[in-house]
Amino acid sequence: MHPNRRALPTPLRRVPRAAFAAVAASCAALLALFLLVRGGGEEARAGQAATVVAADGGYGGAAGAAGGPQPVTEIDRTFLVKVRQAGLWEIPAGRLAQTHGQSEAVKRAGLHLLDGHSKLDQLVREDARILGVDIPNEATEEQQGFVRQLEATRGAEFDRIFANILRSSHGKIFATIGEVRAATQNDLIRRHARVANDTVLDHMEVLEDTGLVEARTFAEVEAAVTPPS
């Protein structure tokens, strides 16, 4: 062979038609599998989105699982009224803790009351409007009496009265929240009960952290929430 002449490439071997057909079939199968998986993922995402929309649509109490209106029962209405009344006197009590209280623990508890009930009060007014429930604009006579009692005291005596009155009232409403959540058929009330539960639990804990809650207060709550035998 001439030294400057390039060698001709080796001729390609002919691929049998059967092998070519097998390769083509494999590629087609892979493509079909890819489209199926992709389509399934899109359907799953669409299903998830539909679930979120449905859950959100029912969240306002407009429609239940069967698509009909969700009921607002008497216990639902009473619950919203009690949450509203609690804020109407416990927010002022929280403010008094800052000016009349002596210990830092009591002042801290007062701040938790201010923050928690301010948020709950906004929520209860919104939910009551959506559900068409009339709520009061003033606390009960008993609750107003609690505020007057706190206004008349200062220092260590204020701290003691504050811790015990507030822990007693929170313990009683805490039990009521459980009853409401167990019985309600309304999604909006369920959400409200969950928020109220977390708020009241936090308030009970900071009140207990003052170290001033007396045994008789716990006994009073126990007697109030224990059903008669």
C-alpha positions as a printed NumPy array, in Angstrom:
array([[  0.   ,   0.   ,   0.   ],
       [  1.268,   3.456,  -0.814],
       [  2.45 ,   5.202,   2.398],
       [  0.351,   8.331,   1.719],
       [ -2.79 ,   6.461,   0.842],
       [ -5.299,   6.215,   3.692],
       [ -6.782,   2.855,   4.38 ],
       [-10.384,   2.516,   3.417],
       [-12.767,   2.053,   6.345],
       [-13.953,  -1.422,   7.07 ],
       [-17.424,  -1.835,   5.559],
       [-20.22 ,  -1.706,   8.114],
       [-21.915,  -4.962,   8.844],
       [-25.544,  -5.139,   7.8  ],
       [-27.901,  -5.083,  10.811],
       [-30.526,  -7.8  ,  10.573],
       [-34.047,  -6.495,  10.226],
       [-35.212,  -8.539,  13.229],
       [-32.653,  -6.87 ,  15.526],
       [-33.59 ,  -3.426,  14.235],
       [-37.252,  -4.106,  14.849],
       [-36.519,  -5.268,  18.408],
       [-34.579,  -2.084,  19.182],
       [-37.378,   0.073,  17.749],
       [-39.955,  -1.782,  19.802],
       [-37.908,  -1.264,  22.979],
       [-37.624,   2.466,  22.33 ],
       [-41.351,   2.717,  21.714],
       [-42.058,   0.876,  24.958],
       [-39.758,   3.197,  26.924],
       [-41.417,   6.249,  25.389],
       [-44.872,   4.927,  26.292],
       [-43.751,   4.234,  29.865],
       [-42.338,   7.76 ,  30.184],
       [-45.591,   9.315,  28.951],
       [-47.619,   7.133,  31.295],
       [-45.542,   8.062,  34.339],
       [-45.595,  11.727,  33.418],
       [-49.342,  11.668,  32.855],
       [-49.899,   9.892,  36.175],
       [-47.843,  12.512,  37.999],
       [-49.85 ,  15.304,  36.416],
       [-53.106,  13.571,  37.312],
       [-51.907,  13.131,  40.909],
       [-50.95 ,  16.805,  41.145],
       [-54.303,  17.779,  39.682],
       [-56.018,  15.574,  42.235],
       [-54.049,  17.167,  45.071],
       [-54.957,  20.633,  43.848],
       [-58.617,  19.671,  43.636],
       [-58.447,  18.347,  47.199],
       [-56.948,  21.612,  48.453],
       [-59.574,  23.659,  46.661],
       [-62.353,  21.471,  48.018],
       [-60.96 ,  21.686,  51.541],
       [-60.642,  25.44 ,  51.289],
       [-64.134,  25.762,  49.871],
       [-65.602,  23.85 ,  52.8  ],
       [-63.443,  25.636,  55.346],
       [-65.701,  28.631,  55.63 ],
       [-68.625,  26.515,  56.7  ],
       [-70.402,  26.935,  53.371],
       [-70.46 ,  23.291,  52.32 ],
       [-69.83 ,  19.982,  53.985],
       [-68.441,  16.675,  52.731],
       [-71.704,  15.926,  50.934],
       [-71.751,  19.352,  49.292],
       [-74.626,  20.737,  51.347],
       [-74.639,  23.588,  53.884],
       [-72.869,  22.871,  57.153],
       [-75.054,  23.297,  60.231],
       [-74.348,  25.835,  62.964],
       [-75.633,  24.199,  66.126],
       [-76.534,  25.751,  69.457],
       [-73.245,  24.602,  70.978],
       [-71.4  ,  26.3  ,  68.083],
       [-73.209,  29.572,  68.773],
       [-72.617,  29.347,  72.514],
       [-68.934,  28.688,  71.894],
       [-68.507,  31.844,  69.795],
       [-70.348,  33.898,  72.421],
       [-68.106,  32.578,  75.207],
       [-64.919,  33.234,  73.244],
       [-66.06 ,  36.8  ,  72.587],
       [-66.968,  37.403,  76.241],
       [-63.65 ,  35.957,  77.422],
       [-61.734,  38.479,  75.341],
       [-63.871,  41.368,  76.57 ],
       [-62.637,  40.954,  80.139],
       [-59.334,  39.09 ,  79.841],
       [-57.784,  41.696,  77.549],
       [-58.389,  44.419,  80.216],
       [-57.068,  41.985,  82.853],
       [-53.892,  41.531,  80.829],
       [-53.428,  45.306,  80.677],
       [-53.953,  45.617,  84.432],
       [-51.212,  43.054,  85.013],
       [-48.736,  45.486,  83.471],
       [-49.699,  48.376,  85.781],
       [-50.968,  46.664,  88.952],
       [-48.911,  43.481,  89.049],
       [-45.779,  43.016,  91.118],
       [-43.981,  39.924,  89.792],
       [-42.459,  39.606,  86.347],
       [-44.202,  36.239,  85.953],
       [-47.611,  37.873,  86.379],
       [-46.739,  40.627,  83.929],
       [-45.567,  38.023,  81.452],
       [-48.837,  36.111,  81.851],
       [-50.705,  39.365,  81.257],
       [-48.858,  39.904,  77.989],
       [-49.803,  36.405,  76.847],
       [-53.44 ,  37.194,  77.626],
       [-53.269,  40.446,  75.699],
       [-51.719,  38.827,  72.636],
       [-53.761,  35.629,  72.596],
       [-57.179,  37.138,  73.229],
       [-56.613,  40.023,  70.827],
       [-56.069,  37.494,  68.039],
       [-58.972,  35.307,  69.172],
       [-61.258,  38.331,  69.355],
       [-60.5  ,  39.248,  65.766],
       [-61.093,  35.656,  64.695],
       [-64.382,  35.314,  66.573],
       [-65.753,  38.51 ,  65.075],
       [-64.877,  37.296,  61.565],
       [-66.329,  33.821,  62.086],
       [-69.5  ,  35.139,  63.729],
       [-70.093,  37.407,  60.734],
       [-69.576,  34.547,  58.253],
       [-71.825,  32.164,  60.173],
       [-74.471,  34.743,  61.033],
       [-74.077,  34.41 ,  64.811],
       [-74.853,  37.387,  67.066],
       [-72.101,  37.971,  69.64 ],
       [-72.128,  40.392,  72.6  ],
       [-70.193,  43.627,  72.963],
       [-69.695,  43.379,  76.712],
       [-68.599,  40.758,  79.208],
       [-70.982,  39.092,  81.66 ],
       [-71.749,  40.724,  85.006],
       [-69.539,  38.195,  86.748],
       [-66.636,  38.9  ,  84.392],
       [-67.009,  42.647,  84.818],
       [-66.889,  42.026,  88.566],
       [-63.567,  40.23 ,  88.141],
       [-62.135,  43.274,  86.364],
       [-63.38 ,  45.618,  89.12 ],
       [-61.813,  43.352,  91.735],
       [-58.476,  43.461,  89.927],
       [-58.657,  47.237,  89.494],
       [-59.037,  47.635,  93.275],
       [-55.843,  45.743,  94.173],
       [-52.099,  46.236,  93.761],
       [-48.843,  44.344,  94.2  ],
       [-48.749,  40.875,  95.733],
       [-52.51 ,  40.797,  96.368],
       [-53.212,  41.629,  92.739],
       [-50.835,  38.862,  91.629],
       [-52.593,  36.26 ,  93.766],
       [-56.111,  37.211,  92.663],
       [-55.072,  37.56 ,  89.021],
       [-53.406,  34.13 ,  88.846],
       [-56.302,  32.297,  90.507],
       [-59.239,  34.004,  88.806],
       [-57.705,  33.685,  85.355],
       [-56.549,  30.079,  85.851],
       [-60.039,  29.126,  87.012],
       [-61.776,  30.7  ,  84.022],
       [-59.292,  29.224,  81.53 ],
       [-59.658,  25.747,  83.022],
       [-63.431,  25.835,  82.592],
       [-63.391,  27.113,  79.015],
       [-60.668,  24.589,  78.143],
       [-63.086,  21.764,  78.923],
       [-65.817,  23.464,  76.863],
       [-63.525,  23.705,  73.838],
       [-63.056,  19.931,  73.878],
       [-66.813,  19.371,  73.893],
       [-67.326,  21.789,  71.014],
       [-64.576,  20.24 ,  68.898],
       [-65.927,  16.75 ,  69.527],
       [-69.505,  17.594,  68.537],
       [-69.374,  20.335,  65.887],
       [-70.133,  19.547,  62.247],
       [-68.834,  22.891,  60.995],
       [-65.329,  23.225,  59.57 ],
       [-65.043,  26.874,  60.588],
       [-65.889,  26.041,  64.193],
       [-63.379,  23.185,  64.113],
       [-60.634,  25.575,  63.079],
       [-61.727,  28.092,  65.695],
       [-61.739,  25.444,  68.425],
       [-58.209,  24.393,  67.483],
       [-56.902,  27.962,  67.716],
       [-58.769,  28.566,  70.979],
       [-57.436,  25.315,  72.421],
       [-53.811,  26.294,  71.733],
       [-54.349,  29.804,  73.109],
       [-56.045,  28.704,  76.32 ],
       [-53.461,  25.984,  76.929],
       [-50.69 ,  28.57 ,  76.629],
       [-52.489,  30.876,  79.076],
       [-52.979,  28.124,  81.639],
       [-49.288,  27.287,  81.493],
       [-48.043,  30.865,  81.973],
       [-50.517,  31.356,  84.835],
       [-49.253,  28.177,  86.484],
       [-45.683,  29.41 ,  85.981],
       [-46.404,  32.265,  88.397],
       [-46.413,  29.72 ,  91.221],
       [-49.465,  31.451,  92.706],
       [-52.301,  29.167,  91.609],
       [-53.771,  27.584,  94.729],
       [-55.029,  24.032,  95.229],
       [-58.566,  25.253,  95.804],
       [-58.586,  26.783,  92.32 ],
       [-57.801,  23.433,  90.716],
       [-60.479,  21.802,  92.892],
       [-62.991,  24.422,  91.775],
       [-62.243,  23.734,  88.119],
       [-62.452,  19.999,  88.66 ],
       [-65.871,  20.33 ,  90.272],
       [-67.089,  22.554,  87.435],
       [-65.967,  20.312,  84.561],
       [-66.656,  16.865,  86.067],
       [-70.056,  15.544,  85.004],
       [-72.32 ,  14.37 ,  87.82 ],
       [-72.195,  10.654,  88.487]])
